[in-house]
PDB file of C-alpha atoms in Angstrom:
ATOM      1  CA  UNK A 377      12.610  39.068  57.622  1.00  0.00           C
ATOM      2  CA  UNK A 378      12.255  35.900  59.835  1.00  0.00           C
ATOM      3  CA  UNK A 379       8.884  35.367  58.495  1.00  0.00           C
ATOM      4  CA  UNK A 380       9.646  35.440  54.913  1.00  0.00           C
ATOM      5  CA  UNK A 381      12.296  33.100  55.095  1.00  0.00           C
ATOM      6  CA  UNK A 382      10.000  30.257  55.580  1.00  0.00           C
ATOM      7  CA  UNK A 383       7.973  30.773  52.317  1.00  0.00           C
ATOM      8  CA  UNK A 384      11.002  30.914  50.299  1.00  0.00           C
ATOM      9  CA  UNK A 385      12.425  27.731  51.643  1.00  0.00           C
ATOM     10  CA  UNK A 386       9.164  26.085  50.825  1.00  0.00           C
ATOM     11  CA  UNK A 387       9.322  27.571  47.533  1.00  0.00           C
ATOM     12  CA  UNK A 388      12.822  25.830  46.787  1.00  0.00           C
ATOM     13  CA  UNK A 389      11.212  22.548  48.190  1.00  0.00           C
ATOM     14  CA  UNK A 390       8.518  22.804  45.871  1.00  0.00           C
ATOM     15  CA  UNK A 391      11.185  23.770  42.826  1.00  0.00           C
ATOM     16  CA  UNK A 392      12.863  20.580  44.491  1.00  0.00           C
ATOM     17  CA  UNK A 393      10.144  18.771  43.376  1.00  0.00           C
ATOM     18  CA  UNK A 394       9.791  19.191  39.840  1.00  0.00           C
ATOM     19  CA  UNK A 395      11.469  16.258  38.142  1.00  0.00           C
ATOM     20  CA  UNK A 396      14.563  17.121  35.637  1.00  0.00           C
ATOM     21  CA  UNK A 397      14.077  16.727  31.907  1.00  0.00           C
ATOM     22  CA  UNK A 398      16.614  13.734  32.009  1.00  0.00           C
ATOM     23  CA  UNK A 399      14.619  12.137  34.434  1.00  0.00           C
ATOM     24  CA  UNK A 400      11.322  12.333  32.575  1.00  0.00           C
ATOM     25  CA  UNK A 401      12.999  11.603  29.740  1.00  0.00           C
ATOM     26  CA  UNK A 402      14.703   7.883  31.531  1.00  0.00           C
ATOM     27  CA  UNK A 403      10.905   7.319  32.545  1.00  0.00           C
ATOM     28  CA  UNK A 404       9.603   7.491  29.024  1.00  0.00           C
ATOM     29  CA  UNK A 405      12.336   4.981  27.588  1.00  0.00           C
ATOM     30  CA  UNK A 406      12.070   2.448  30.405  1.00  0.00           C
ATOM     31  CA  UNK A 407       7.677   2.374  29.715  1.00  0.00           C
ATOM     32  CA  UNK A 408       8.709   0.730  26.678  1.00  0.00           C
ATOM     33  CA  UNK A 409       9.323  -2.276  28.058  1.00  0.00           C
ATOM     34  CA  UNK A 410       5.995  -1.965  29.792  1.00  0.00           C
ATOM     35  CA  UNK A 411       4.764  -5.545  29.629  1.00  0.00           C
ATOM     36  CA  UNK A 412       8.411  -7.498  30.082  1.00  0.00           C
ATOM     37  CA  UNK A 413       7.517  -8.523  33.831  1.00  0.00           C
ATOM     38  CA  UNK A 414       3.817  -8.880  32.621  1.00  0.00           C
ATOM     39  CA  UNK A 415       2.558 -11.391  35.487  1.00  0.00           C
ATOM     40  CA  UNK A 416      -1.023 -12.831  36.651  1.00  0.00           C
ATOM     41  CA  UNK A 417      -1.192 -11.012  39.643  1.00  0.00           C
ATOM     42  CA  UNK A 418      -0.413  -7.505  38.902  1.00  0.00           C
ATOM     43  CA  UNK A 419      -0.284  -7.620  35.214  1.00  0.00           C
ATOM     44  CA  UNK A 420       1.756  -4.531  34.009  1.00  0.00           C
ATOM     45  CA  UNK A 421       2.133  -3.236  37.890  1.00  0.00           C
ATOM     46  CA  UNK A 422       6.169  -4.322  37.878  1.00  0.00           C
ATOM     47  CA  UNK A 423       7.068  -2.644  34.813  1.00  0.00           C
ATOM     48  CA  UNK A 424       4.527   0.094  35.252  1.00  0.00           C
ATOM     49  CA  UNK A 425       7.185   0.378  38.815  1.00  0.00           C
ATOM     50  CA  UNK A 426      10.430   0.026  36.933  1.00  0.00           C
ATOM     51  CA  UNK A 427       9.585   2.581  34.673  1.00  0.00           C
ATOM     52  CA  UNK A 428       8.376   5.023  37.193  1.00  0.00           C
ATOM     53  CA  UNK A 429      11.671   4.559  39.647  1.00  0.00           C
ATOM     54  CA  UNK A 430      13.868   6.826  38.519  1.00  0.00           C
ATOM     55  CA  UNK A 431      11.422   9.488  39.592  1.00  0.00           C
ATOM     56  CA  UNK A 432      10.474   8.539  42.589  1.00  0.00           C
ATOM     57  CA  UNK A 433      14.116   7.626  43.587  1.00  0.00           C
ATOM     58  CA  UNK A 434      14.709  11.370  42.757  1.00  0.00           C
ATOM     59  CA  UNK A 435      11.413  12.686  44.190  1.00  0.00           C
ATOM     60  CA  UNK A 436      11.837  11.067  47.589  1.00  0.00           C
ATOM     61  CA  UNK A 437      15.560  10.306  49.273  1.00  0.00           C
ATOM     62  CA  UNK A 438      14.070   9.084  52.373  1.00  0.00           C
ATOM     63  CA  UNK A 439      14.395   5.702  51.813  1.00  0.00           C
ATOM     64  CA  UNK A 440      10.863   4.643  53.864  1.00  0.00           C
ATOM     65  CA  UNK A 441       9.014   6.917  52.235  1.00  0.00           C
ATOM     66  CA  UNK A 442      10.114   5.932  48.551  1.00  0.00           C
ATOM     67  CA  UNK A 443       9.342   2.381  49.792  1.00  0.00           C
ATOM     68  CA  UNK A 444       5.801   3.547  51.008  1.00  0.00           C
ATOM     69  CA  UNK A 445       5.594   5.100  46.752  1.00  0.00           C
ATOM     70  CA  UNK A 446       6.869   1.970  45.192  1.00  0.00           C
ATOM     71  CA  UNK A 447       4.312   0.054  47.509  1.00  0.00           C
ATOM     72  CA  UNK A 448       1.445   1.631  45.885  1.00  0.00           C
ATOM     73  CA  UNK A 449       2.735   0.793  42.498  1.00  0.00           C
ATOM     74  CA  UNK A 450       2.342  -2.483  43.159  1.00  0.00           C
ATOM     75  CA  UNK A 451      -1.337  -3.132  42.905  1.00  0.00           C
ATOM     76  CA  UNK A 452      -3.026  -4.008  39.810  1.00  0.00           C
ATOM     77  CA  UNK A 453      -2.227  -2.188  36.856  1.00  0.00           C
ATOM     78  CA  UNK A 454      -3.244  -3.439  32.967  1.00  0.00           C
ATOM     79  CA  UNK A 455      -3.799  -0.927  30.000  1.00  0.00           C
ATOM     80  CA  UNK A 456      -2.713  -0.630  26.476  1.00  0.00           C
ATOM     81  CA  UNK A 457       0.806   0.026  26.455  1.00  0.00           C
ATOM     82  CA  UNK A 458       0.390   2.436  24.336  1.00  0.00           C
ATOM     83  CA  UNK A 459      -1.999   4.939  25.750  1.00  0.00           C
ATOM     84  CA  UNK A 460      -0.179   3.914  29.206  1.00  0.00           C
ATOM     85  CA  UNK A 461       2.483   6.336  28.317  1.00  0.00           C
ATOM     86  CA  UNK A 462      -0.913   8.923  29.243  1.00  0.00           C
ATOM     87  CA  UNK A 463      -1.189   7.559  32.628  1.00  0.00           C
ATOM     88  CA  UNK A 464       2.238   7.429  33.623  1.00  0.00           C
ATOM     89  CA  UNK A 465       2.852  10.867  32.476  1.00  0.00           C
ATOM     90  CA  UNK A 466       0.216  11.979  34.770  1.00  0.00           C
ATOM     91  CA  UNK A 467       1.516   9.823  37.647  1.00  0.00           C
ATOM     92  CA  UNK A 468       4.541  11.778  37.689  1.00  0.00           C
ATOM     93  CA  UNK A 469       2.693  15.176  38.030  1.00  0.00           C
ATOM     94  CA  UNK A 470       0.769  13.324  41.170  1.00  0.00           C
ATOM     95  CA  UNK A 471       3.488  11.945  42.501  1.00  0.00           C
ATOM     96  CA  UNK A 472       5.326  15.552  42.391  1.00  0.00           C
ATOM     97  CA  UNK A 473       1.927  16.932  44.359  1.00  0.00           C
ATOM     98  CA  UNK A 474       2.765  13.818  46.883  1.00  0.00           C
ATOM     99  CA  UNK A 475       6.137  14.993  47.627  1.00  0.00           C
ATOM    100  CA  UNK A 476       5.251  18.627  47.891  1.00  0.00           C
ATOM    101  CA  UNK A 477       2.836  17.306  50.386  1.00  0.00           C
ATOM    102  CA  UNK A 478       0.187  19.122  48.423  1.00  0.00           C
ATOM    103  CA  UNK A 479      -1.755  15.968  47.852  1.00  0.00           C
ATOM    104  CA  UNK A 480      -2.688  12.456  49.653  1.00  0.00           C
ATOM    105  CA  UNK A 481      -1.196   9.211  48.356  1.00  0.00           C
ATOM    106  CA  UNK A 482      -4.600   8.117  47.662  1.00  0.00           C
ATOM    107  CA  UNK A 483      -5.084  10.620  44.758  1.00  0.00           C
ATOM    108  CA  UNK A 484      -2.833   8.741  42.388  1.00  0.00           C
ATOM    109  CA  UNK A 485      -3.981   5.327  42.590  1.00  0.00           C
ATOM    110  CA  UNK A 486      -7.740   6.550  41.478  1.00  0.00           C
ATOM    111  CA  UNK A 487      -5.639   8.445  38.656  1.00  0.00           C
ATOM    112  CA  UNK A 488      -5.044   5.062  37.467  1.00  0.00           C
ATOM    113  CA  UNK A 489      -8.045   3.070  38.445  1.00  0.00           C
ATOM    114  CA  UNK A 490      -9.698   5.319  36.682  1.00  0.00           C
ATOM    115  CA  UNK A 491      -7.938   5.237  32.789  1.00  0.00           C
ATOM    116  CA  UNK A 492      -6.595   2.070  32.513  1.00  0.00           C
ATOM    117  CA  UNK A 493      -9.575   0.207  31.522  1.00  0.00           C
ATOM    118  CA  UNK A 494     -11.171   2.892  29.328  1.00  0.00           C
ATOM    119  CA  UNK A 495      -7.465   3.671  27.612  1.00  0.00           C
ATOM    120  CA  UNK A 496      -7.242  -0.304  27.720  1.00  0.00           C
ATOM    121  CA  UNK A 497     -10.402  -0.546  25.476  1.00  0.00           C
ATOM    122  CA  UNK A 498      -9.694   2.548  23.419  1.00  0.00           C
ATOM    123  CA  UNK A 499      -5.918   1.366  22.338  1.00  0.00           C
ATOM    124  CA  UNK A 500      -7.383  -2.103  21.963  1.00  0.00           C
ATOM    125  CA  UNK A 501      -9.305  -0.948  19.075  1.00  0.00           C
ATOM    126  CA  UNK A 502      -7.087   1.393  17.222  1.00  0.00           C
ATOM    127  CA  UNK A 503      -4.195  -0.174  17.567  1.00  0.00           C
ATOM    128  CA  UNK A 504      -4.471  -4.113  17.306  1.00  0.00           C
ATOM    129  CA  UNK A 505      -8.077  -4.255  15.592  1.00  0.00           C
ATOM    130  CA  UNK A 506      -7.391  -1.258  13.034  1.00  0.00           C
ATOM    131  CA  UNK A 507      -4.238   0.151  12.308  1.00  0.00           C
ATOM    132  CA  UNK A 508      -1.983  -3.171  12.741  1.00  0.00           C
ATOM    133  CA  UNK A 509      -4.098  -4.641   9.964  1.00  0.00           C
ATOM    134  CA  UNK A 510      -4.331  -1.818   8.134  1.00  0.00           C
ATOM    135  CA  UNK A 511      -0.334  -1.402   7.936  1.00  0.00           C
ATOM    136  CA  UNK A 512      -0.035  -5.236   7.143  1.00  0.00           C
ATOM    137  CA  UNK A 513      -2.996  -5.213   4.546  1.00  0.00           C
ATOM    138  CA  UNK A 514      -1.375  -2.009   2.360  1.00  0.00           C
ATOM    139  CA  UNK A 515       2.309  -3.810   2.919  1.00  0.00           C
ATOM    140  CA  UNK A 516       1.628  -7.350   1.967  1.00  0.00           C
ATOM    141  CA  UNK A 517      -0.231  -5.486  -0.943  1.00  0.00           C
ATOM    142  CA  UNK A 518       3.092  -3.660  -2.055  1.00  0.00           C
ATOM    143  CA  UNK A 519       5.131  -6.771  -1.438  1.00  0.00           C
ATOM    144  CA  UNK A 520       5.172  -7.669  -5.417  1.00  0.00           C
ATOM    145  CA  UNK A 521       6.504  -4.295  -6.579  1.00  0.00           C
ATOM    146  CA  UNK A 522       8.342  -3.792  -3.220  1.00  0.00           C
ATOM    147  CA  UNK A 523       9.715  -6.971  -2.319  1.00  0.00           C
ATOM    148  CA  UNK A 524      11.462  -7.020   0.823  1.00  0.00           C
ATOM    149  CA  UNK A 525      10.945  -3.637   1.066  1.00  0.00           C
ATOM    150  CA  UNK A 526       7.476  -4.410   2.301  1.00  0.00           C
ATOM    151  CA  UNK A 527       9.332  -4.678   6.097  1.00  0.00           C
ATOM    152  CA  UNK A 528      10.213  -1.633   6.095  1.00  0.00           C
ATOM    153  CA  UNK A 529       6.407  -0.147   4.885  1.00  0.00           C
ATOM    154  CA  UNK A 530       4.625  -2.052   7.747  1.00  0.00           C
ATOM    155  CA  UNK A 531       7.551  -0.717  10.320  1.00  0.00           C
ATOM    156  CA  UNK A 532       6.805   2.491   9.092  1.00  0.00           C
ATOM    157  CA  UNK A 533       3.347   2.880   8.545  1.00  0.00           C
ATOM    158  CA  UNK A 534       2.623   1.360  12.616  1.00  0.00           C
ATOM    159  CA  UNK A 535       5.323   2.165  14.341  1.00  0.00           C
ATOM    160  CA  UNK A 536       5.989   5.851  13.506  1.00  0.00           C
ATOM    161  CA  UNK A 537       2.572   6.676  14.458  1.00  0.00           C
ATOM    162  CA  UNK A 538       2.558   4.394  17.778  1.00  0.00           C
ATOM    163  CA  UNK A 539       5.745   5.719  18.648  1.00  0.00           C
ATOM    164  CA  UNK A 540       4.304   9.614  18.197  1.00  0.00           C
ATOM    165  CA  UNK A 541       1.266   9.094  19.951  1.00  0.00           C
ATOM    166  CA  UNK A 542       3.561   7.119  22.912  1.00  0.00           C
ATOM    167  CA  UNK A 543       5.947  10.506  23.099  1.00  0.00           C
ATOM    168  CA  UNK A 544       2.734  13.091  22.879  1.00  0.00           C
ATOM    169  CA  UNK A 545       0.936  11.197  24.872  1.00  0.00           C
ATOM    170  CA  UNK A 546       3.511  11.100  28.315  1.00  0.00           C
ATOM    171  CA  UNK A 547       4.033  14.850  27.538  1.00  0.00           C
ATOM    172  CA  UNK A 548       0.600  15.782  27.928  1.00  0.00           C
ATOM    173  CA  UNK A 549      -0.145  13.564  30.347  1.00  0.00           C
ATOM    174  CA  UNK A 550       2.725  15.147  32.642  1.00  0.00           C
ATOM    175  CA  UNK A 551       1.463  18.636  31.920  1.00  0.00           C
ATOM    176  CA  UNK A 552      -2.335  17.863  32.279  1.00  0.00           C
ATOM    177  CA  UNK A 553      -2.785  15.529  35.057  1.00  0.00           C
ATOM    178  CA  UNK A 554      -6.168  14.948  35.105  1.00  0.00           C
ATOM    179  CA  UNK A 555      -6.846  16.708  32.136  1.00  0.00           C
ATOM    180  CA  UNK A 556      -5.370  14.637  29.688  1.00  0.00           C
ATOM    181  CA  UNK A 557      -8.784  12.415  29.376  1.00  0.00           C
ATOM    182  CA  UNK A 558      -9.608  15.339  27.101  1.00  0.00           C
ATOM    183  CA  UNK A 559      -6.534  15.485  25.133  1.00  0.00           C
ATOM    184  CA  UNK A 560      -7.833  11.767  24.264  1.00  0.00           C
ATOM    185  CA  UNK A 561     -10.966  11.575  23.610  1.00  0.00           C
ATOM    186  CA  UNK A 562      -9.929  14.944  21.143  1.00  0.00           C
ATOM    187  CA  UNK A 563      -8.006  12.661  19.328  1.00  0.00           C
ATOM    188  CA  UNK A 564     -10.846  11.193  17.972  1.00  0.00           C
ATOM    189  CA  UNK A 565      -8.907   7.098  17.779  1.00  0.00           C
ATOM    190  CA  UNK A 566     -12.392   5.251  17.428  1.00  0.00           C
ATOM    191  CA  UNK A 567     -13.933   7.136  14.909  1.00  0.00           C
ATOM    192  CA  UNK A 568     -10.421   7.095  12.901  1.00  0.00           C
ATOM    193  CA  UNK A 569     -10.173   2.966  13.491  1.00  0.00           C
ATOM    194  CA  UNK A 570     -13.648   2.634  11.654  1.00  0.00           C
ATOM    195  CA  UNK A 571     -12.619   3.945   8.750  1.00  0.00           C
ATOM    196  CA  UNK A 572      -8.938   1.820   9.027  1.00  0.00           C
ATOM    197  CA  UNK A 573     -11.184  -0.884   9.691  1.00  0.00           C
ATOM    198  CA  UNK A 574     -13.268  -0.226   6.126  1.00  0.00           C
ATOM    199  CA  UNK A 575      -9.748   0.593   4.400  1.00  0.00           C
ATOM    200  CA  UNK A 576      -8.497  -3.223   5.284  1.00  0.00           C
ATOM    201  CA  UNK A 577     -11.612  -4.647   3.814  1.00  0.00           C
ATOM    202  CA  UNK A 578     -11.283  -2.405   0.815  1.00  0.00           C
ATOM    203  CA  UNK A 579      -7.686  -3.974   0.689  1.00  0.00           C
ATOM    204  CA  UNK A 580      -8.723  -7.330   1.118  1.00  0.00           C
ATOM    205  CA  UNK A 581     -11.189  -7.065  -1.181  1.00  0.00           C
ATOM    206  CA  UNK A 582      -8.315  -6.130  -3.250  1.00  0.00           C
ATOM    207  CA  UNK A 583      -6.353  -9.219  -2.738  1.00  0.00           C
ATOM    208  CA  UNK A 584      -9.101 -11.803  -3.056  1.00  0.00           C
ATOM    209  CA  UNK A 585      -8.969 -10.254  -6.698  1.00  0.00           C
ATOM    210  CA  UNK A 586      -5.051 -10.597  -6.776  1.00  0.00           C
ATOM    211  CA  UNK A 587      -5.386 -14.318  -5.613  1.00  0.00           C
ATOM    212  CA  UNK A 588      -7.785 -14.972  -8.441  1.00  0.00           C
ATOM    213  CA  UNK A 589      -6.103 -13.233 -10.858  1.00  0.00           C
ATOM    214  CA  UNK A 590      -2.981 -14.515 -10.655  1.00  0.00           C
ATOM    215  CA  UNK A 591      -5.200 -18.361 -10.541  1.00  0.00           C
ATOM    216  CA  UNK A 592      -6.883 -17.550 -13.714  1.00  0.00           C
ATOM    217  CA  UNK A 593      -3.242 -16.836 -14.990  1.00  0.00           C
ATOM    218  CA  UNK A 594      -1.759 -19.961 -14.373  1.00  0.00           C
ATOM    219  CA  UNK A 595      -4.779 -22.020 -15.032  1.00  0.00           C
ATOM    220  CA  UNK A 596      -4.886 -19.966 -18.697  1.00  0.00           C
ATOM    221  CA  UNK A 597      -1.814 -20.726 -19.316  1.00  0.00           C
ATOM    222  CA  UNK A 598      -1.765 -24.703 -18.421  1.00  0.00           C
ATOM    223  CA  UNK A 599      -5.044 -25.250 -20.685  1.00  0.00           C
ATOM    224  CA  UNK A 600      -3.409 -23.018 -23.465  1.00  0.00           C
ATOM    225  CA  UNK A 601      -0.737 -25.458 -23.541  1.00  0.00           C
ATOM    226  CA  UNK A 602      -2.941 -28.374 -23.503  1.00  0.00           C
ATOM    227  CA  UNK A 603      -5.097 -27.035 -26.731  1.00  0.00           C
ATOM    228  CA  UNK A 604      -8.261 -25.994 -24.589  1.00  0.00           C
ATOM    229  CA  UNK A 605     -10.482 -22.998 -23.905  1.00  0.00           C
ATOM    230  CA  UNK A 606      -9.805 -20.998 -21.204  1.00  0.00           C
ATOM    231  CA  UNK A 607     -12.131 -21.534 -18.551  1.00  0.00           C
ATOM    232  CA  UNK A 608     -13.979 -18.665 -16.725  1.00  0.00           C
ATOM    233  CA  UNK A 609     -13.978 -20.565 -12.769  1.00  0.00           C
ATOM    234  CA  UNK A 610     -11.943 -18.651 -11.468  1.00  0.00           C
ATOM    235  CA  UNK A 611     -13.736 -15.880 -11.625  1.00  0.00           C
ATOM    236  CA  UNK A 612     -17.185 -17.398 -10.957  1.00  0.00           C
ATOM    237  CA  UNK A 613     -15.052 -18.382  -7.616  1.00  0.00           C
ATOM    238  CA  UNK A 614     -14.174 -14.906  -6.781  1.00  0.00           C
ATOM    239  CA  UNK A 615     -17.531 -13.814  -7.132  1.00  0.00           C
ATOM    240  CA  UNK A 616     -18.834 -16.784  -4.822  1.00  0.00           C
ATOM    241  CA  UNK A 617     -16.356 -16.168  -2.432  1.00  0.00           C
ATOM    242  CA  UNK A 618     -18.004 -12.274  -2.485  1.00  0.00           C
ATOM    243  CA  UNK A 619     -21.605 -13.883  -1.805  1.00  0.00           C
ATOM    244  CA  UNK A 620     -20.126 -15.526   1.139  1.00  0.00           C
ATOM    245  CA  UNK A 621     -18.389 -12.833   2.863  1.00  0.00           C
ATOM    246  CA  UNK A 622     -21.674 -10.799   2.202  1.00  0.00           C
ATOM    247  CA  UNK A 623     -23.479 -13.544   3.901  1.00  0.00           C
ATOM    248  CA  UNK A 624     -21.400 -14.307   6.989  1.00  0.00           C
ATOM    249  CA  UNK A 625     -21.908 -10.347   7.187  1.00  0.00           C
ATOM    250  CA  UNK A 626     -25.534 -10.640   7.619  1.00  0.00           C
ATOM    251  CA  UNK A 627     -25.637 -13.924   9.468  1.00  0.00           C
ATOM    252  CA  UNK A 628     -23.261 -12.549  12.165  1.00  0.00           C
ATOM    253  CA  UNK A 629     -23.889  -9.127  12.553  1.00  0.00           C
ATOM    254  CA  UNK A 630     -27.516  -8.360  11.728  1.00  0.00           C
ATOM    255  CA  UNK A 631     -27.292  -4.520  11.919  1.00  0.00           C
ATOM    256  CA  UNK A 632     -25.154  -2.788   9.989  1.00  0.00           C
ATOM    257  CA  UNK A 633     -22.077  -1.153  11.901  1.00  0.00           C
ATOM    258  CA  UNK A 634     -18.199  -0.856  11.003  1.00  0.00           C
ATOM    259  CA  UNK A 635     -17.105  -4.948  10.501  1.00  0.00           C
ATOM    260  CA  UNK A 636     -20.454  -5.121   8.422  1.00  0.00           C
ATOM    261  CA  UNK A 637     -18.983  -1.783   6.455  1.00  0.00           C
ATOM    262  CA  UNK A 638     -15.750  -4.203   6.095  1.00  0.00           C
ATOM    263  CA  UNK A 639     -17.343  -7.044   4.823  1.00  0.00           C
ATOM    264  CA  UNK A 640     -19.669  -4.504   1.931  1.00  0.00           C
ATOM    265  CA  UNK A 641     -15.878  -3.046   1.527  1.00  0.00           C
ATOM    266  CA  UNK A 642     -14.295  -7.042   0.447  1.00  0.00           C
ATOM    267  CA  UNK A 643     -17.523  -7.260  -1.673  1.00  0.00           C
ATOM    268  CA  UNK A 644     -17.095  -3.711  -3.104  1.00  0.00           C
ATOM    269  CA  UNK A 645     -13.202  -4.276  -4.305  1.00  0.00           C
ATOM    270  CA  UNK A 646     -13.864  -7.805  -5.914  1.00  0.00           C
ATOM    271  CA  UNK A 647     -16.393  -6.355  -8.197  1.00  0.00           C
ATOM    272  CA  UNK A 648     -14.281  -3.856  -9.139  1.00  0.00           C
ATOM    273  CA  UNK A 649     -11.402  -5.541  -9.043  1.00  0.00           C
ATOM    274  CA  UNK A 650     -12.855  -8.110 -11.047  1.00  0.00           C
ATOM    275  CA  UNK A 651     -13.793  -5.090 -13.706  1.00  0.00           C
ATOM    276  CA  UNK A 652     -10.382  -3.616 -13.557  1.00  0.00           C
ATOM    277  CA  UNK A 653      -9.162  -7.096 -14.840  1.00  0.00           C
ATOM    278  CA  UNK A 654     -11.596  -7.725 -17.555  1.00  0.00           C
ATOM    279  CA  UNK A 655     -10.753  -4.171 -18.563  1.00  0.00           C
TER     280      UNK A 655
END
């Protein structure tokens, strides 16, 4: 009897240890405001700490010992803010292993040496290099039939899927640990940036033929007024300005690769834009 006591005592320590719903929950709303005490020295490390107190305030009530857990919060920290959501999901299943005692200290600062820079470079590209243009592009494009409406396209078409992969994200990464590297790289973010990336040149190839369009308009009408022909510049123009975006293409990039896809994507929707409007 004596000697079964012990193990269930440790097993209500260990229940102990498992953070409440609520909890998680107050961590995921405070990593939001990830980047609000962004500073030189530890770059996201204060808010990366302000988001993860609640749970350690819960996870350890000796007061030197949740000192010694905010301490190691403190060093360097910089990722997307994003696909931080993953790491700081996972810190809270390490730092529930740390207060079980089933793990050393150490373990959760090479959790986050180890993702920040590759989730860093990953979020970099999907989010501010593909889909943030991509949103803006298809928005600014709907702005004459949508008007002010527009907002509310661009809110919708980046922020609902930040905001979902922010929330699935910290799940996973508090029920995989570790594992949630995997989770990522199955998400497959660079491969679906390329082809946002080709999309916004598509759509920019789009509005170069807007711009024109609406020039040859205006420029119709004035020299209809004055008694002359029409004059076909404007499109000559458009067409130019397609030669030079092929050209920078080649000058800069040499080989062709995604921004080179963007560029044959611009060149692509003048022409046919150009068709379209001649049709």
């Amino acid at each position: 009897m004596n000697a079964a006591r012990p193990d269930r005592d440790s097993e209500r320590r260990a229940a102990h240890r498992r953070l409440p719903a609520g909890i998680r929950l107050r961590v995921f709303l405070r990593s939001l405001t990830l980047q609000a005490s962004w500073n030189r020295k530890g770059m996201q490390s204060l808010g990366f700490l302000y988001a993860l107190w609640p749970a350690l305030f819960w996870l350890y009530p000796d007061r030197r010992a949740r000192k010694e857990a905010a301490r190691r919060h403190l060093v360097f920290f910089n990722s997307h803010p994003y696909l931080a959501s993953a790491i700081l999901g996972g810190t809270l299943q390490h730092e529930e292993r740390i207060a079980r005692g089933e793990e050393a200290p150490a373990e959760v600062v090479r959790f986050k040496e180890a993702l920040m820079f590759p989730f860093a470079a990953v979020g970099d590209s999907f989010f501010w290099l593909s889909l943030r243009p991509f949103a803006g592009a298809l928005a600014a494009l709907s702005f004459p039939w949508t008007g002010a409406w527009a907002v509310l396209i661009f809110l919708c078409l980046y922020d609902l899927p930040h905001l979902a992969v922010r929330i699935g994200l910290f799940v996973q990464g508090y029920r995989l640990g570790d594992e949630v590297v995997e989770r990522v790289a199955r998400m497959g973010l660079p491969a679906i940036g390329a082809w946002l990336r080709r999309a916004v040149g598509l759509l920019g190839g789009v509005a170069l033929v807007f711009a024109f369009r609406l020039l040859w308009v205006v420029l119709d009408s004035s020299r209809s007024i004055a008694g002359a022909a029409p004059s076909a510049w404007p499109w000559i123009t458009a067409l130019g300005a397609a030669v030079i975006a092929w050209v920078a293409a080649y000058l800069l990039l040499f080989k062709r690769g995604p921004v080179a896809a963007g560029y044959l994507a611009i060149l692509l929707g003048v022409v046919l834009g150009i068709a379209w409007a001649e049709g």
